[in-house]
Amino acid sequence: MPKIYIIALFLIPLFYVLRARRNTYRLPPGPRKLPIVENLFDMPRGGYMWLDYAAMCRRYKSDIIHLSALGNSIIVLNSARAVNDLLEKRSSIYSSRPSSVMLGELMGWGSTFIFRPNDDAWKAQRKIVTQAIPPTDPKRFHSKQISATHDLLRVLPQSDDIMKSLQTWAVIFITDITYGIQGDEAKLYLPTAIGAVESMAIAGTPGAFYVDQIPILKYVPEWFPGASFKRKAREWNKLRIKMTEDAYLVTKARLAAGTATPSLTSLALEEINHTQDVAYQEEVIKTASVAAYVGGSDTTVAALGAFLIAMLMNPEVQTKAHHELEKVLGPGDLPSFSDEPMLPYITAIVREILRHNPITPFAFPHLLIQDDIYEGYFLPKGSIIMPSIWSILHNVEDYPEPERFNPSRFLDSHGKLNPNIKDPATAAFGFGRRVCPGKQIALASIWIAVASILTCYTIEPELDENGKPIKPKGEWYSGPTLFNHPLPFKCRFIPRSKDVQASLGVSLVKA
Ligand code: HEM
């Protein structure tokens, strides 16, 4: 029998089996789909969309819901169980990324591995980062993190723009880790980094731009009424290019001149195989480096901003932390990473920061690359999967009174970390093969900053013109974004001891 008939003999029944399977299983529940537009107008587009989707899940009494619009299928996973069953246990088919016209094509971010499908280039780029920051060697960057944190301690009391100071702290250590560019020189990259990451976070939010649902809109000329997204994309792409090229070229030139400080980029450039395509390898390194740079800046800033607001709004937490630090550190001592096991309450504060206001409430969207069946539901290939980190970390069974900022929930009756309370880091950094490769760096950076700030200062509300404390509002950015971050706020840093002041070699009092 000719080969073609044999193949047809297998394929035709398979086609009918698959079609029957599709018809047997229904899609997960969700808002009723209208003709043509389906759920186009049900999709939350504003800020805090994790709250809207959580409410939708409650309405349909399901921890997995489905929406679709104009050919896009979206599945929201609203529990640790569903996320674990799919993104972890079936990671091989749930670890790709959806393509995005706005972010990937018009703004050019599609080449970096954060947003790439899980192809060979994704693997190659991810390897560059995981090799430079191996989870088995968390100490590798401790000295860079401590030095950036001590700089932060010196500037905080003088700062008129706290979020900007935190951004400077994050950019200093991440530029050092990624490119080996240090101190004041790293600050030169700050404006581009802030603009590029902010625009990426806005454009990366599913549903934020209609062009992602109606790709043909990408051909609309910029001057056309309503085409402001095209103008935005052009400006935002310029920031991406600048962020990708500038620091990379400096590192490359320094390596050639023998003056480079070891960094993720320099280590990877040294490993280039000159018998193979060098231009391709350089492109991989450049895009991997910018991914680490992007992944590590705004996220850690948001965590520290959330920490300061939590301290303003929960002074009793601060007092407890001060007592713990006093018991462990001698006069004038600044904390180091070796103190961590003796400071469980500080670690509990870091866990509560990650839990209370998760920085990436929906991780970054995953893509399902194959039809799947789960709990009697049909999950179509090509669906965008949105795992709700916010819902997982606000689940009342794991975290009673989830709206309360309460680090003690992580401690047992002896004040030790309670292994029975789930560490929020198991969800806050994403899932499966896409889990954040910067997790250890992020945890260490946040921990040392929290411990050091609390050692040096009491964080107090700003005073009004009559000298009365202004009640902190604790406001968060309310537009569409991948990164949940606080809005700028004011506070005062009251130095706690002259000894610490001497250790830092500066006056901590506001000039
Ligand atoms: C508190 C700080 C941070 C948080 C909360 C965070 C969270 C996340 C989350 C939720 C994801 C997506 C995982 C998924 O899709 O399931 C992610 C991916 C990523 N993060 Fe982080 N991150 C942080 C810090 C960092 C740092 C410091 C770096 C760099 C050194 C970094 C680099 C990356 C990269 C490159 C990816 C993309 C991974 C991939 O798609 O394969 N992140 N992060």
Coordinates of C-alpha atoms and ligand atoms in Angstrom, one line a residue:
M1 CA 0.0 0.0 0.0
P2 CA 1.5 3.5 -0.8
K3 CA 2.8 5.4 2.2
I4 CA 0.2 8.2 1.8
Y5 CA -2.7 5.8 2.4
I6 CA -1.0 4.3 5.5
I7 CA -0.6 7.8 7.0
A8 CA -4.2 8.6 6.1
L9 CA -5.4 5.4 7.7
F10 CA -4.0 6.7 11.0
L11 CA -4.6 10.3 10.7
I12 CA -8.3 10.2 9.7
P13 CA -9.5 8.3 12.8
L14 CA -7.2 10.5 15.0
F15 CA -8.9 13.6 13.6
Y16 CA -12.3 12.2 14.6
V17 CA -11.1 11.1 18.0
L18 CA -9.7 14.6 18.7
R19 CA -12.9 16.3 17.4
A20 CA -15.0 14.0 19.5
R21 CA -12.9 14.8 22.6
R22 CA -13.3 18.5 21.9
N23 CA -17.0 18.1 21.7
T24 CA -17.3 15.9 24.8
Y25 CA -15.5 18.4 27.1
R26 CA -16.7 21.9 27.6
L27 CA -14.7 25.0 28.1
P28 CA -14.2 26.2 31.7
P29 CA -17.0 28.5 32.9
G30 CA -16.9 32.3 32.3
P31 CA -18.9 35.2 31.1
R32 CA -21.4 34.5 28.3
K33 CA -19.8 34.8 24.9
L34 CA -21.6 37.2 22.5
P35 CA -21.7 36.6 18.8
I36 CA -18.5 37.8 17.0
V37 CA -17.0 39.9 19.9
E38 CA -17.4 37.0 22.4
N39 CA -16.0 38.4 25.7
L40 CA -14.2 41.4 24.3
F41 CA -16.1 43.8 26.6
D42 CA -15.9 41.5 29.7
M43 CA -12.1 41.6 29.8
P44 CA -10.9 43.9 32.6
R45 CA -8.6 46.5 31.0
G46 CA -8.0 48.9 33.9
G47 CA -5.8 48.5 37.0
Y48 CA -6.1 45.9 39.7
M49 CA -7.4 43.4 37.1
W50 CA -6.4 40.5 39.4
L51 CA -9.2 41.7 41.7
D52 CA -11.7 41.7 38.8
Y53 CA -10.7 38.2 37.6
A54 CA -10.8 36.9 41.2
A55 CA -14.4 38.3 41.5
M56 CA -15.2 36.6 38.2
C57 CA -13.9 33.3 39.5
R58 CA -16.1 33.7 42.6
R59 CA -19.1 34.6 40.4
Y60 CA -18.7 31.4 38.3
K61 CA -17.7 29.4 41.5
S62 CA -14.6 28.0 39.7
D63 CA -10.8 28.3 40.2
I64 CA -10.5 28.1 36.4
I65 CA -12.4 30.3 34.0
H66 CA -12.3 30.9 30.3
L67 CA -12.8 34.1 28.2
S68 CA -12.3 34.6 24.5
A69 CA -12.3 37.5 22.1
L70 CA -11.4 37.8 18.5
G71 CA -9.6 34.4 18.3
N72 CA -7.8 34.8 21.6
S73 CA -8.5 32.3 24.3
I74 CA -7.7 33.3 27.9
I75 CA -7.7 30.9 30.9
V76 CA -7.4 32.3 34.4
L77 CA -6.1 29.9 37.1
N78 CA -7.2 31.1 40.5
S79 CA -5.8 28.6 42.9
A80 CA -2.5 27.0 43.9
R81 CA -4.0 23.6 43.1
A82 CA -4.9 24.5 39.5
V83 CA -1.5 26.2 39.0
N84 CA 0.4 23.3 40.4
D85 CA -1.5 20.7 38.4
L86 CA -1.0 22.6 35.1
L87 CA 2.0 24.9 35.2
E88 CA 4.2 22.7 37.4
K89 CA 3.1 19.1 36.7
R90 CA 2.4 19.7 33.0
S91 CA 5.1 22.3 32.6
S92 CA 6.2 20.9 29.2
I93 CA 3.0 22.2 27.5
Y94 CA 2.3 25.3 29.7
S95 CA 5.6 27.1 29.6
S96 CA 5.6 29.1 26.4
R97 CA 4.7 32.7 26.1
P98 CA 1.9 34.3 24.0
S99 CA 3.1 36.6 21.2
S100 CA 2.1 40.2 21.6
V101 CA 1.8 42.6 18.7
M102 CA 2.2 45.7 20.9
L103 CA 5.0 44.5 23.2
G104 CA 6.7 41.9 21.0
E105 CA 6.4 43.3 17.5
L106 CA 5.8 47.0 17.7
M107 CA 8.1 47.6 20.7
G108 CA 10.6 44.8 19.8
W109 CA 10.6 43.1 23.2
G110 CA 9.7 39.8 21.5
S111 CA 13.4 38.9 21.2
T112 CA 14.2 38.8 24.9
F113 CA 13.6 35.5 26.6
I114 CA 11.1 36.9 29.1
F115 CA 8.6 37.1 26.2
R116 CA 9.9 34.5 23.8
P117 CA 8.2 31.2 23.2
N118 CA 10.1 28.3 24.7
D119 CA 12.3 27.8 21.7
D120 CA 16.1 27.3 21.4
A121 CA 16.8 31.0 21.7
W122 CA 14.8 31.1 25.0
K123 CA 16.9 28.2 26.3
A124 CA 20.1 29.8 25.2
Q125 CA 19.3 33.1 26.8
R126 CA 18.0 31.6 30.0
K127 CA 21.1 29.5 30.3
I128 CA 23.3 32.7 30.2
V129 CA 21.4 34.1 33.2
T130 CA 21.1 30.8 35.2
Q131 CA 24.8 30.2 34.7
A132 CA 25.8 33.6 35.9
I133 CA 23.4 33.5 38.9
P134 CA 23.2 29.8 39.8
P135 CA 20.7 29.1 42.6
T136 CA 23.4 26.9 44.2
D137 CA 25.7 29.9 44.8
P138 CA 23.4 32.6 46.4
K139 CA 26.5 34.3 47.9
R140 CA 28.1 35.3 44.6
F141 CA 26.6 38.8 44.6
H142 CA 26.3 39.5 48.3
S143 CA 29.0 42.1 48.4
K144 CA 27.4 44.1 45.5
Q145 CA 24.0 43.9 47.3
I146 CA 25.5 45.1 50.6
S147 CA 27.4 48.0 49.0
A148 CA 24.3 49.2 47.1
T149 CA 22.3 48.9 50.3
H150 CA 24.8 51.0 52.3
D151 CA 24.5 53.7 49.6
L152 CA 20.8 53.6 50.0
L153 CA 21.0 54.0 53.8
R154 CA 23.1 57.1 53.3
V155 CA 20.7 58.8 50.8
L156 CA 17.3 57.9 52.3
P157 CA 17.1 60.6 55.0
Q158 CA 18.1 63.2 52.4
S159 CA 15.7 61.9 49.8
D160 CA 12.8 64.0 48.5
D161 CA 11.7 61.2 46.2
I162 CA 11.7 57.9 48.0
M163 CA 10.7 55.8 45.0
K164 CA 13.5 57.4 42.9
S165 CA 16.0 56.5 45.6
L166 CA 14.8 53.0 45.6
Q167 CA 15.1 52.9 41.9
T168 CA 18.6 54.1 42.1
W169 CA 19.5 51.4 44.6
A170 CA 18.0 48.7 42.4
V171 CA 19.6 50.0 39.2
I172 CA 23.0 50.2 40.9
F173 CA 23.1 46.6 42.0
I174 CA 21.4 45.2 38.9
T175 CA 23.7 47.2 36.6
D176 CA 26.6 46.0 38.6
I177 CA 25.5 42.3 38.5
T178 CA 24.5 42.5 34.8
Y179 CA 27.2 44.7 33.3
G180 CA 29.8 45.3 36.0
I181 CA 29.1 49.0 35.8
Q182 CA 29.2 50.4 39.3
G183 CA 28.2 53.3 41.6
D184 CA 27.6 56.7 40.1
E185 CA 28.3 55.5 36.6
A186 CA 25.4 53.0 36.9
K187 CA 23.1 56.0 37.7
L188 CA 23.5 57.3 34.1
Y189 CA 21.4 54.4 33.0
L190 CA 18.5 55.1 35.4
P191 CA 16.2 57.3 33.2
T192 CA 16.3 54.9 30.3
A193 CA 15.8 51.9 32.6
I194 CA 12.8 53.4 34.3
G195 CA 11.1 54.4 31.1
A196 CA 11.7 51.1 29.3
V197 CA 10.6 48.9 32.2
E198 CA 7.5 51.1 32.9
S199 CA 6.4 51.0 29.2
M200 CA 7.1 47.2 29.1
A201 CA 4.9 46.6 32.1
I202 CA 2.0 48.6 30.6
A203 CA 2.2 47.0 27.2
G204 CA 2.7 43.5 28.6
T205 CA -0.6 43.5 30.4
P206 CA -3.0 41.2 28.5
G207 CA -5.9 43.2 27.1
A208 CA -4.2 46.6 27.6
F209 CA -4.1 47.3 23.8
Y210 CA -6.7 46.4 21.3
V211 CA -4.0 45.8 18.7
D212 CA -3.2 42.5 20.5
Q213 CA -6.7 41.3 19.8
I214 CA -7.1 42.8 16.4
P215 CA -3.5 42.5 15.0
I216 CA -4.5 44.1 11.7
L217 CA -4.6 47.4 13.6
K218 CA -0.8 47.4 13.5
Y219 CA -1.0 48.6 9.9
V220 CA -2.9 51.7 10.9
P221 CA -0.7 54.8 10.2
E222 CA 0.5 56.8 13.2
W223 CA -1.4 59.9 12.2
F224 CA -4.8 58.0 12.1
P225 CA -7.3 59.1 14.8
G226 CA -7.1 56.6 17.7
A227 CA -3.6 55.3 16.6
S228 CA -1.8 56.8 19.6
F229 CA -0.7 53.2 20.4
K230 CA 1.5 53.4 17.3
R231 CA 3.2 56.6 18.5
K232 CA 3.7 55.1 22.0
A233 CA 5.1 51.9 20.5
R234 CA 7.7 53.9 18.5
E235 CA 8.9 55.9 21.5
W236 CA 8.9 52.9 23.8
N237 CA 10.9 50.9 21.2
K238 CA 13.6 53.6 21.2
L239 CA 13.9 53.2 25.0
R240 CA 14.2 49.4 24.6
I241 CA 17.0 49.7 22.0
K242 CA 18.9 52.2 24.2
M243 CA 18.5 50.0 27.2
T244 CA 19.7 46.9 25.3
E245 CA 22.7 48.5 23.5
D246 CA 24.3 51.2 25.7
A247 CA 25.5 49.2 28.8
Y248 CA 26.2 46.1 26.7
L249 CA 28.5 48.0 24.4
V250 CA 30.4 49.6 27.3
T251 CA 31.0 46.1 28.9
K252 CA 32.1 44.6 25.6
A253 CA 34.6 47.5 25.0
R254 CA 35.9 47.1 28.6
L255 CA 36.3 43.4 28.2
A256 CA 38.3 44.0 25.0
A257 CA 40.5 46.5 26.9
G258 CA 40.9 44.2 29.8
T259 CA 39.2 46.6 32.2
A260 CA 35.8 44.9 32.7
T261 CA 34.5 44.1 36.2
P262 CA 33.1 40.5 36.2
S263 CA 29.4 40.5 35.4
L264 CA 26.7 38.3 33.8
T265 CA 27.5 39.9 30.4
S266 CA 31.3 39.8 30.7
L267 CA 31.3 36.2 31.9
A268 CA 29.1 35.2 28.9
L269 CA 31.2 37.2 26.4
E270 CA 34.3 35.4 27.6
E271 CA 32.6 32.0 26.9
I272 CA 31.9 32.8 23.2
N273 CA 32.9 30.0 20.9
H274 CA 34.9 31.7 18.1
T275 CA 34.6 28.6 15.8
Q276 CA 30.8 29.2 15.6
D277 CA 28.5 32.1 14.7
V278 CA 29.9 34.9 16.9
A279 CA 27.2 37.5 15.9
Y280 CA 24.4 35.1 16.9
Q281 CA 26.1 34.3 20.2
E282 CA 26.5 38.1 20.9
E283 CA 22.9 38.7 20.1
V284 CA 21.9 35.9 22.6
I285 CA 24.1 37.5 25.3
K286 CA 22.8 41.0 24.7
T287 CA 19.2 40.0 24.8
A288 CA 19.7 37.8 27.9
S289 CA 21.4 40.6 29.7
V290 CA 18.7 43.1 29.1
A291 CA 16.1 40.5 30.2
A292 CA 17.9 40.2 33.6
Y293 CA 18.2 43.9 33.8
V294 CA 14.5 44.4 33.1
G295 CA 13.4 41.5 35.3
G296 CA 15.4 42.7 38.3
S297 CA 14.9 46.5 38.5
D298 CA 11.2 47.5 38.9
T299 CA 10.3 44.3 40.8
T300 CA 12.7 44.8 43.7
V301 CA 11.8 48.5 43.8
A302 CA 8.1 47.7 44.2
A303 CA 9.0 45.3 47.0
L304 CA 10.9 47.9 49.0
G305 CA 8.3 50.6 48.3
A306 CA 5.7 48.2 49.6
F307 CA 7.9 47.5 52.7
L308 CA 8.2 51.2 53.6
I309 CA 4.4 51.7 53.2
A310 CA 3.8 48.7 55.4
M311 CA 6.1 50.0 58.1
L312 CA 4.3 53.4 58.0
M313 CA 0.9 51.8 58.3
N314 CA 1.9 49.1 60.9
P315 CA 4.2 50.8 63.4
E316 CA 3.8 47.8 65.8
V317 CA 5.6 45.6 63.2
Q318 CA 8.5 48.0 63.1
T319 CA 8.8 48.0 66.9
K320 CA 8.9 44.2 67.0
A321 CA 11.6 44.2 64.2
H322 CA 13.6 46.8 66.1
H323 CA 13.5 44.5 69.2
E324 CA 14.7 41.5 67.3
L325 CA 17.6 43.5 65.7
E326 CA 18.7 44.9 69.1
K327 CA 18.9 41.4 70.5
V328 CA 21.1 40.1 67.7
L329 CA 23.3 43.0 66.6
G330 CA 25.8 44.8 68.7
P331 CA 25.9 48.6 69.0
G332 CA 27.0 50.1 65.6
D333 CA 26.6 46.8 63.8
L334 CA 25.0 46.7 60.4
P335 CA 23.3 43.4 59.5
S336 CA 25.0 40.9 57.2
F337 CA 23.7 37.8 55.5
S338 CA 25.2 35.6 58.2
D339 CA 22.7 37.1 60.7
E340 CA 19.7 35.8 58.7
P341 CA 19.1 32.6 60.7
M342 CA 19.0 34.7 63.9
L343 CA 16.5 37.2 62.5
P344 CA 13.4 35.2 61.7
Y345 CA 11.0 38.2 62.2
I346 CA 12.9 40.2 59.5
T347 CA 12.6 37.2 57.1
A348 CA 8.9 37.0 58.1
I349 CA 8.5 40.7 57.1
V350 CA 10.1 39.9 53.7
R351 CA 7.6 37.0 53.2
E352 CA 4.7 39.2 54.1
I353 CA 5.8 41.9 51.7
L354 CA 5.8 39.4 48.8
R355 CA 2.4 38.0 49.9
H356 CA 0.4 41.1 50.9
N357 CA 0.8 43.1 47.7
P358 CA 2.3 40.7 45.1
I359 CA 4.5 42.5 42.7
T360 CA 3.5 40.4 39.7
P361 CA -0.1 39.5 40.5
F362 CA -0.4 37.4 37.3
A363 CA 3.2 36.4 36.8
F364 CA 3.9 36.9 33.1
P365 CA 1.3 35.2 31.0
H366 CA 2.1 31.6 29.9
L367 CA 0.9 29.9 26.6
L368 CA -0.6 26.5 26.3
I369 CA 1.0 24.8 23.2
Q370 CA -1.3 21.7 23.0
D371 CA -5.0 20.9 23.6
D372 CA -5.4 19.7 27.1
I373 CA -8.2 18.3 29.4
Y374 CA -8.3 19.2 33.0
E375 CA -11.1 18.3 35.5
G376 CA -13.5 17.7 32.7
Y377 CA -12.8 20.9 30.9
F378 CA -11.3 21.3 27.5
L379 CA -8.4 23.8 27.4
P380 CA -7.6 24.7 23.8
K381 CA -4.1 24.9 22.4
G382 CA -3.0 28.5 22.0
S383 CA -4.7 29.7 25.2
I384 CA -3.1 32.5 27.2
I385 CA -2.8 31.2 30.8
M386 CA -2.9 33.7 33.6
P387 CA -2.0 32.2 36.9
S388 CA -3.3 34.5 39.7
I389 CA -0.4 34.9 42.2
W390 CA -2.6 37.4 44.0
S391 CA -5.4 34.9 44.6
I392 CA -2.9 32.2 45.7
L393 CA -1.3 34.5 48.2
H394 CA -4.7 35.8 49.5
N395 CA -6.2 32.4 50.0
V396 CA -7.8 32.5 53.5
E397 CA -7.1 28.9 54.2
D398 CA -3.3 29.3 53.8
Y399 CA -3.2 32.9 55.1
P400 CA -6.1 33.8 57.4
E401 CA -7.1 37.5 57.3
P402 CA -5.2 37.9 54.1
E403 CA -5.7 41.7 53.9
R404 CA -3.9 42.2 57.2
F405 CA -0.2 42.9 57.0
N406 CA 0.9 40.4 59.7
P407 CA 4.5 38.9 59.4
S408 CA 3.8 36.9 62.6
R409 CA 1.7 34.5 60.6
F410 CA 5.0 32.9 59.4
L411 CA 6.3 32.3 62.9
D412 CA 5.5 29.5 65.4
S413 CA 4.9 29.9 69.1
H414 CA 8.7 30.1 69.7
G415 CA 9.2 32.9 67.3
K416 CA 10.9 30.6 64.7
L417 CA 9.8 30.4 61.0
N418 CA 7.0 27.9 60.9
P419 CA 7.6 25.4 58.1
N420 CA 3.9 24.7 57.9
I421 CA 3.0 28.1 56.6
K422 CA 3.6 28.2 52.9
D423 CA 6.5 30.5 51.9
P424 CA 5.0 33.1 49.5
A425 CA 8.2 32.8 47.4
T426 CA 6.8 29.5 46.1
A427 CA 4.2 31.5 44.1
A428 CA 5.5 35.1 44.0
F429 CA 8.3 34.2 41.5
G430 CA 6.2 32.3 39.0
F431 CA 6.0 28.7 37.9
G432 CA 7.3 25.7 36.1
R433 CA 10.1 26.2 33.5
R434 CA 9.5 29.9 33.6
V435 CA 10.1 30.4 37.2
C436 CA 12.0 33.6 37.9
P437 CA 15.8 33.0 37.4
G438 CA 16.5 36.0 39.6
K439 CA 14.6 34.7 42.6
Q440 CA 17.6 34.2 44.9
I441 CA 19.1 37.6 44.0
A442 CA 15.8 39.3 44.6
L443 CA 15.2 37.6 48.0
A444 CA 18.7 38.5 49.1
S445 CA 18.5 42.1 47.9
I446 CA 15.2 42.7 49.6
W447 CA 16.2 40.9 52.9
I448 CA 19.4 42.9 53.3
A449 CA 17.7 46.2 52.5
V450 CA 14.8 45.5 54.9
A451 CA 17.2 44.4 57.7
S452 CA 19.6 47.4 57.1
I453 CA 16.9 50.1 56.9
L454 CA 15.2 48.8 60.1
T455 CA 18.6 48.7 61.9
C456 CA 19.3 52.3 61.0
Y457 CA 16.0 54.0 61.1
T458 CA 12.5 54.3 62.4
I459 CA 10.2 55.0 59.4
E460 CA 7.7 57.7 60.3
P461 CA 5.0 59.6 58.5
E462 CA 5.8 63.0 56.9
L463 CA 4.7 66.0 59.0
D464 CA 2.2 68.7 57.8
E465 CA 2.9 72.5 58.1
N466 CA 1.6 72.3 61.8
G467 CA 4.0 69.6 62.6
K468 CA 1.3 66.9 62.7
P469 CA 1.9 63.5 61.1
I470 CA 0.2 63.0 57.8
K471 CA -1.7 59.8 57.7
P472 CA -0.1 57.6 55.1
K473 CA -2.6 56.6 52.3
G474 CA -0.7 53.6 50.9
E475 CA -1.8 54.1 47.3
W476 CA -0.9 51.7 44.5
Y477 CA -0.6 52.4 40.7
S478 CA -4.1 51.8 39.3
G479 CA -3.5 51.6 35.6
P480 CA -3.0 48.4 33.6
T481 CA 0.4 46.9 34.4
L482 CA 2.3 43.6 34.9
F483 CA 4.0 45.1 38.0
N484 CA 1.9 46.1 41.0
H485 CA 3.8 49.0 42.6
P486 CA 3.1 51.8 45.1
L487 CA 2.7 55.4 44.0
P488 CA 5.2 57.9 45.2
F489 CA 4.8 58.7 48.9
K490 CA 6.6 60.7 51.6
C491 CA 8.0 59.5 54.9
R492 CA 10.8 60.4 57.3
F493 CA 13.8 58.2 58.3
I494 CA 14.6 58.9 62.0
P495 CA 18.2 57.6 62.8
R496 CA 18.1 55.1 65.7
S497 CA 21.7 55.3 66.9
K498 CA 24.8 57.4 66.6
D499 CA 26.9 54.1 66.5
V500 CA 25.3 53.0 63.2
Q501 CA 25.9 56.5 61.9
A502 CA 29.6 56.1 62.6
S503 CA 29.7 52.7 60.9
L504 CA 28.3 54.2 57.7
G505 CA 30.8 57.1 58.0
V506 CA 28.1 59.7 57.4
S507 CA 25.5 61.8 59.2
L508 CA 22.1 60.1 58.8
V509 CA 20.3 63.2 59.9
K510 CA 18.6 65.2 57.2
A511 CA 20.7 68.2 56.3
Ligands
HEM1 C1 10.9 40.7 44.0 C2 11.5 40.6 42.9 C3 11.1 39.7 41.7 C4 9.8 39.2 41.5 C5 8.6 39.2 42.4 C6 9.9 38.5 40.2 C7 8.9 37.7 39.7 C8 9.0 37.1 38.5 C9 7.9 36.4 37.9 C10 6.5 36.2 38.5 C11 8.3 35.9 36.7 C12 7.4 35.2 35.6 C13 7.4 33.7 36.0 C14 6.4 33.0 35.1 O1 6.2 33.3 34.0 O2 5.8 32.0 35.7 C15 9.6 36.3 36.5 C16 10.4 36.1 35.4 C17 11.7 36.5 35.2 N1 12.4 37.2 36.1 FE1 11.9 37.8 38.0 N2 11.2 38.6 39.7 C18 11.9 39.4 40.6 C19 13.2 39.7 40.5 C20 14.1 39.4 39.4 C21 15.5 39.6 39.3 C22 16.3 40.3 40.4 C23 15.9 39.2 38.1 C24 17.2 39.2 37.4 C25 18.3 39.0 37.9 C26 14.7 38.7 37.4 C27 14.7 38.2 36.1 C28 13.6 37.5 35.5 C29 13.6 37.0 34.2 C30 14.8 37.1 33.2 C31 12.4 36.4 34.0 C32 11.9 35.6 32.7 C33 12.1 34.1 32.8 C34 11.6 33.3 31.6 O3 10.6 33.8 31.0 O4 12.1 32.3 31.4 N3 13.6 38.8 38.2 N4 10.0 37.0 37.6

